mmCIF file of C-alpha atoms in Angstrom:
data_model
loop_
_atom_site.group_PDB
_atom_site.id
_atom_site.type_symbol
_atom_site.label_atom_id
_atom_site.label_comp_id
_atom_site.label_asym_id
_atom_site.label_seq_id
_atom_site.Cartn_x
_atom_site.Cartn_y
_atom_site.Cartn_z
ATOM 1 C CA UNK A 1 -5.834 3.625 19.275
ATOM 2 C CA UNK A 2 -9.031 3.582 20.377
ATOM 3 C CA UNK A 3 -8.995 0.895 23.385
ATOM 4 C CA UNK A 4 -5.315 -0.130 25.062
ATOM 5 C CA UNK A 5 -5.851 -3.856 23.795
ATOM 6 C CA UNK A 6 -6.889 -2.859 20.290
ATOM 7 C CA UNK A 7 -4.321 -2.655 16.984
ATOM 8 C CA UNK A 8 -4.171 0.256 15.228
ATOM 9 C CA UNK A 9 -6.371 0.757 12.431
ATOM 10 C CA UNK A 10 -5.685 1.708 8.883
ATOM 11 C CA UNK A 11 -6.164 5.171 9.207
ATOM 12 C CA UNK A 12 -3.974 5.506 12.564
ATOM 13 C CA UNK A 13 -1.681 3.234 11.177
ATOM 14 C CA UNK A 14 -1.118 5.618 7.802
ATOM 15 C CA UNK A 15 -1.240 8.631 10.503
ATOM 16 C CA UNK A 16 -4.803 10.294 10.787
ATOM 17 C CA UNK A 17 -6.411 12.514 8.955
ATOM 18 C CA UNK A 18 -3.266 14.707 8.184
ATOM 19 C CA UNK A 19 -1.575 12.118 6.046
ATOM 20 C CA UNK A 20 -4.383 10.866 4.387
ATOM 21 C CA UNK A 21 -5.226 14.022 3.247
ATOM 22 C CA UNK A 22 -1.403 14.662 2.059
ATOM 23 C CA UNK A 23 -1.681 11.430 0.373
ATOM 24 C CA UNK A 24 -4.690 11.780 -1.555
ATOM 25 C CA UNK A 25 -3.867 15.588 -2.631
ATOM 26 C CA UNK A 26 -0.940 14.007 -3.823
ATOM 27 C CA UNK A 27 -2.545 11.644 -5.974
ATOM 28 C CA UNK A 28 -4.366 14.122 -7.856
ATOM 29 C CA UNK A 29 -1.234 16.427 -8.210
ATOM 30 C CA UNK A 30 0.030 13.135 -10.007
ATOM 31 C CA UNK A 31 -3.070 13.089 -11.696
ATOM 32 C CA UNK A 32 -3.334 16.516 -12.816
ATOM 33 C CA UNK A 33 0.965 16.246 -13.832
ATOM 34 C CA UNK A 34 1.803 13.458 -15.303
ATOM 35 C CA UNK A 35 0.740 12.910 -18.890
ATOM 36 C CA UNK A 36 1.133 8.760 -17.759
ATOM 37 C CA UNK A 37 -2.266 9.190 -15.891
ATOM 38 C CA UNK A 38 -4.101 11.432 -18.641
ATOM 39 C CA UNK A 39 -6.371 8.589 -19.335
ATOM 40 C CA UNK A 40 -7.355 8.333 -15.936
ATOM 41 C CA UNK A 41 -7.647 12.175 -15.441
ATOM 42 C CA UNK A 42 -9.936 12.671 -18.655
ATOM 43 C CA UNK A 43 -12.692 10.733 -16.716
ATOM 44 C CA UNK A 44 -12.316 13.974 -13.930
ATOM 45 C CA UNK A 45 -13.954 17.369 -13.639
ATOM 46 C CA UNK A 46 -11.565 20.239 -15.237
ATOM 47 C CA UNK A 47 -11.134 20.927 -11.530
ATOM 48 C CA UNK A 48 -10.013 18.418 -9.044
ATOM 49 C CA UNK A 49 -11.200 20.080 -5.889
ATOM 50 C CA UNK A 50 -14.231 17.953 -5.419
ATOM 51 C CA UNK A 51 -13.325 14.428 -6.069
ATOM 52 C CA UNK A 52 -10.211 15.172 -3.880
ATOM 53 C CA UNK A 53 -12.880 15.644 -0.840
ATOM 54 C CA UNK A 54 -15.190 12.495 -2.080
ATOM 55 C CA UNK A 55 -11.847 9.829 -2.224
ATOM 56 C CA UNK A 56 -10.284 11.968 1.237
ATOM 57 C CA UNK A 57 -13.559 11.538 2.710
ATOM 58 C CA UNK A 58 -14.363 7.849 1.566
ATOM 59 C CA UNK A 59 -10.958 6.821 2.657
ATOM 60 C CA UNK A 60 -11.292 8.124 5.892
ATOM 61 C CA UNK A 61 -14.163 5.666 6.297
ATOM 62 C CA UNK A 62 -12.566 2.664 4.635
ATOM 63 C CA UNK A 63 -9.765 2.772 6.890
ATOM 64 C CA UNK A 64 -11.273 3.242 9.875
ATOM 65 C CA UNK A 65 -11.628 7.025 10.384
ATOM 66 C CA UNK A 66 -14.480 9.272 10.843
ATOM 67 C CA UNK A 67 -17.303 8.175 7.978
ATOM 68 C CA UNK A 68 -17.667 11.220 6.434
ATOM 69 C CA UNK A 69 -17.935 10.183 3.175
ATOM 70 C CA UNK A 70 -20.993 8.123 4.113
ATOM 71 C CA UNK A 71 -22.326 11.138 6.637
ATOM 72 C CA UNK A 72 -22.843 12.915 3.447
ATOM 73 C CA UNK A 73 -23.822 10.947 0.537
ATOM 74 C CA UNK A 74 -25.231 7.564 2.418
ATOM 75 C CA UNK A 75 -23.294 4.290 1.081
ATOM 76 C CA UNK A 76 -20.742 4.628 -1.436
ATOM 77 C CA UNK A 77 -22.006 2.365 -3.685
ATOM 78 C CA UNK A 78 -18.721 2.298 -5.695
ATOM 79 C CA UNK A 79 -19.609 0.326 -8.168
ATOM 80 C CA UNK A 80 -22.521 2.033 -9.363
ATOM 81 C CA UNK A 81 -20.980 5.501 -8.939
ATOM 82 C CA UNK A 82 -18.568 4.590 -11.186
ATOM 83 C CA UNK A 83 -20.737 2.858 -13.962
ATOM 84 C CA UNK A 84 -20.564 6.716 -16.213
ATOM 85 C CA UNK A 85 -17.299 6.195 -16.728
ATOM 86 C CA UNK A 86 -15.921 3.693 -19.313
ATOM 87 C CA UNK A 87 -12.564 1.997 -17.058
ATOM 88 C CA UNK A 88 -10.900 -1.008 -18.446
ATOM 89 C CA UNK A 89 -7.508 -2.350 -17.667
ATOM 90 C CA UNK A 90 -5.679 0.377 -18.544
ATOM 91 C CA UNK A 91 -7.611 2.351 -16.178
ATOM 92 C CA UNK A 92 -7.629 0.539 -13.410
ATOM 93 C CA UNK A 93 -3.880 0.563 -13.737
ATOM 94 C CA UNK A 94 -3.548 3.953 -13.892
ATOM 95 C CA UNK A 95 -4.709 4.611 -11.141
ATOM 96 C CA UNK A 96 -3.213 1.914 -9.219
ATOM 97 C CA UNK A 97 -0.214 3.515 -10.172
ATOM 98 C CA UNK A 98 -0.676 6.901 -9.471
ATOM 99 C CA UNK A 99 -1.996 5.897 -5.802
ATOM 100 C CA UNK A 100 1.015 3.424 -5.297
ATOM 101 C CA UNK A 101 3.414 6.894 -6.603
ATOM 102 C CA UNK A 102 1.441 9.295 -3.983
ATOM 103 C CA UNK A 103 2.002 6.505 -0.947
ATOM 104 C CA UNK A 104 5.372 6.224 -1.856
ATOM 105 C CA UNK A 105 6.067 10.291 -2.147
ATOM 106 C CA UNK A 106 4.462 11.102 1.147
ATOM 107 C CA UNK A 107 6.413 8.202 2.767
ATOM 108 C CA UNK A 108 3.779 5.728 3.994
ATOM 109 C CA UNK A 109 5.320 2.660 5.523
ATOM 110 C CA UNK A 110 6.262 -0.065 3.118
ATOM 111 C CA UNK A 111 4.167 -2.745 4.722
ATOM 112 C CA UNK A 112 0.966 -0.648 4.653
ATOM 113 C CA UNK A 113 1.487 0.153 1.042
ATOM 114 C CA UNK A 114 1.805 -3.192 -0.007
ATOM 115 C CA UNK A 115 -1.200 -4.051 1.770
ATOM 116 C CA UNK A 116 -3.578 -0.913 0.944
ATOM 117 C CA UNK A 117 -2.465 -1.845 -2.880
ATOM 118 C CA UNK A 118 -3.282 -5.410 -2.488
ATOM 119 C CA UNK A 119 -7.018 -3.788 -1.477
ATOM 120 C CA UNK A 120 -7.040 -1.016 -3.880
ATOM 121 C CA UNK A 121 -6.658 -3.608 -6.470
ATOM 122 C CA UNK A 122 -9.492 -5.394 -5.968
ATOM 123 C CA UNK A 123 -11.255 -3.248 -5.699
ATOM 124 C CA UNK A 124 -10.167 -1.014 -9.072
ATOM 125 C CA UNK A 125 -10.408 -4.401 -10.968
ATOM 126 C CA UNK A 126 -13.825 -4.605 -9.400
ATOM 127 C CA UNK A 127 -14.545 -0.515 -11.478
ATOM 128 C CA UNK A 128 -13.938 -2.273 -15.045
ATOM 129 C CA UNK A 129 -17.157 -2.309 -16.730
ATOM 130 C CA UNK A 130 -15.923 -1.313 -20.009
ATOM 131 C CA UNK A 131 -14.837 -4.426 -22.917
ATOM 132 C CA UNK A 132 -10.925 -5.066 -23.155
#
């Protein structure tokens, strides 16, 4: 923690930088394996090396680790990143899915997942720009 009257945050609660990486290597494994997220993965580079580093390092950020995403790149601007790429509902729950599988496999507590997919939601429905 970073001061003795201070909660944890996110990223100490889901346990640093080690976790978070396991987690989100994980959710490209998923990605990568399971013909369930192909439509997701289709929207991906034939390799997964570098948008494992861009959501690792935005995540780190989001929940209250070091901001390396935005020590790179400047603000996220997740929206517009994202605007290439056609995502619609089935999209957005593909991916929902795959990141509630990867917490789940690298044993995140139950509370935190409930709450980091309560925020990943809204902000995956937020990504749909394409027509139902």
């Amino acid at each position: 923690m970073t001061e003795e009257n201070q909660q944890p945050n996110t990223f100490e609660l889901i346990g640093g930088a080690i976790k978070l990486r396991e987690m989100v290597d994980r959710f490209y494994d998923l990605m990568d394996l399971e013909p369930e997220f192909a439509g997701i993965r289709a929207l991906h580079p034939t390799t997964l090396d570098g948008s494992r580093d861009k959501l690792y390092w935005f995540l780190s950020g989001w929940m209250g680790g070091p901001s390396l995403y935005i020590e790179q790149f400047g603000h996220p601007r997740l929206r517009a990143r994202h605007l290439p790429y056609a995502i619609a509902s089935p999209e957005r729950d593909q991916w929902l899915r795959c990141m509630a599988w990867a917490m789940q496999e690298v044993g995140v507590e139950e509370a935190l997942q409930l709450r980091l997919m309560q925020s990943f939601y809204e902000t995956a429905d937020w990504m749909r720009n394409k027509a139902e």
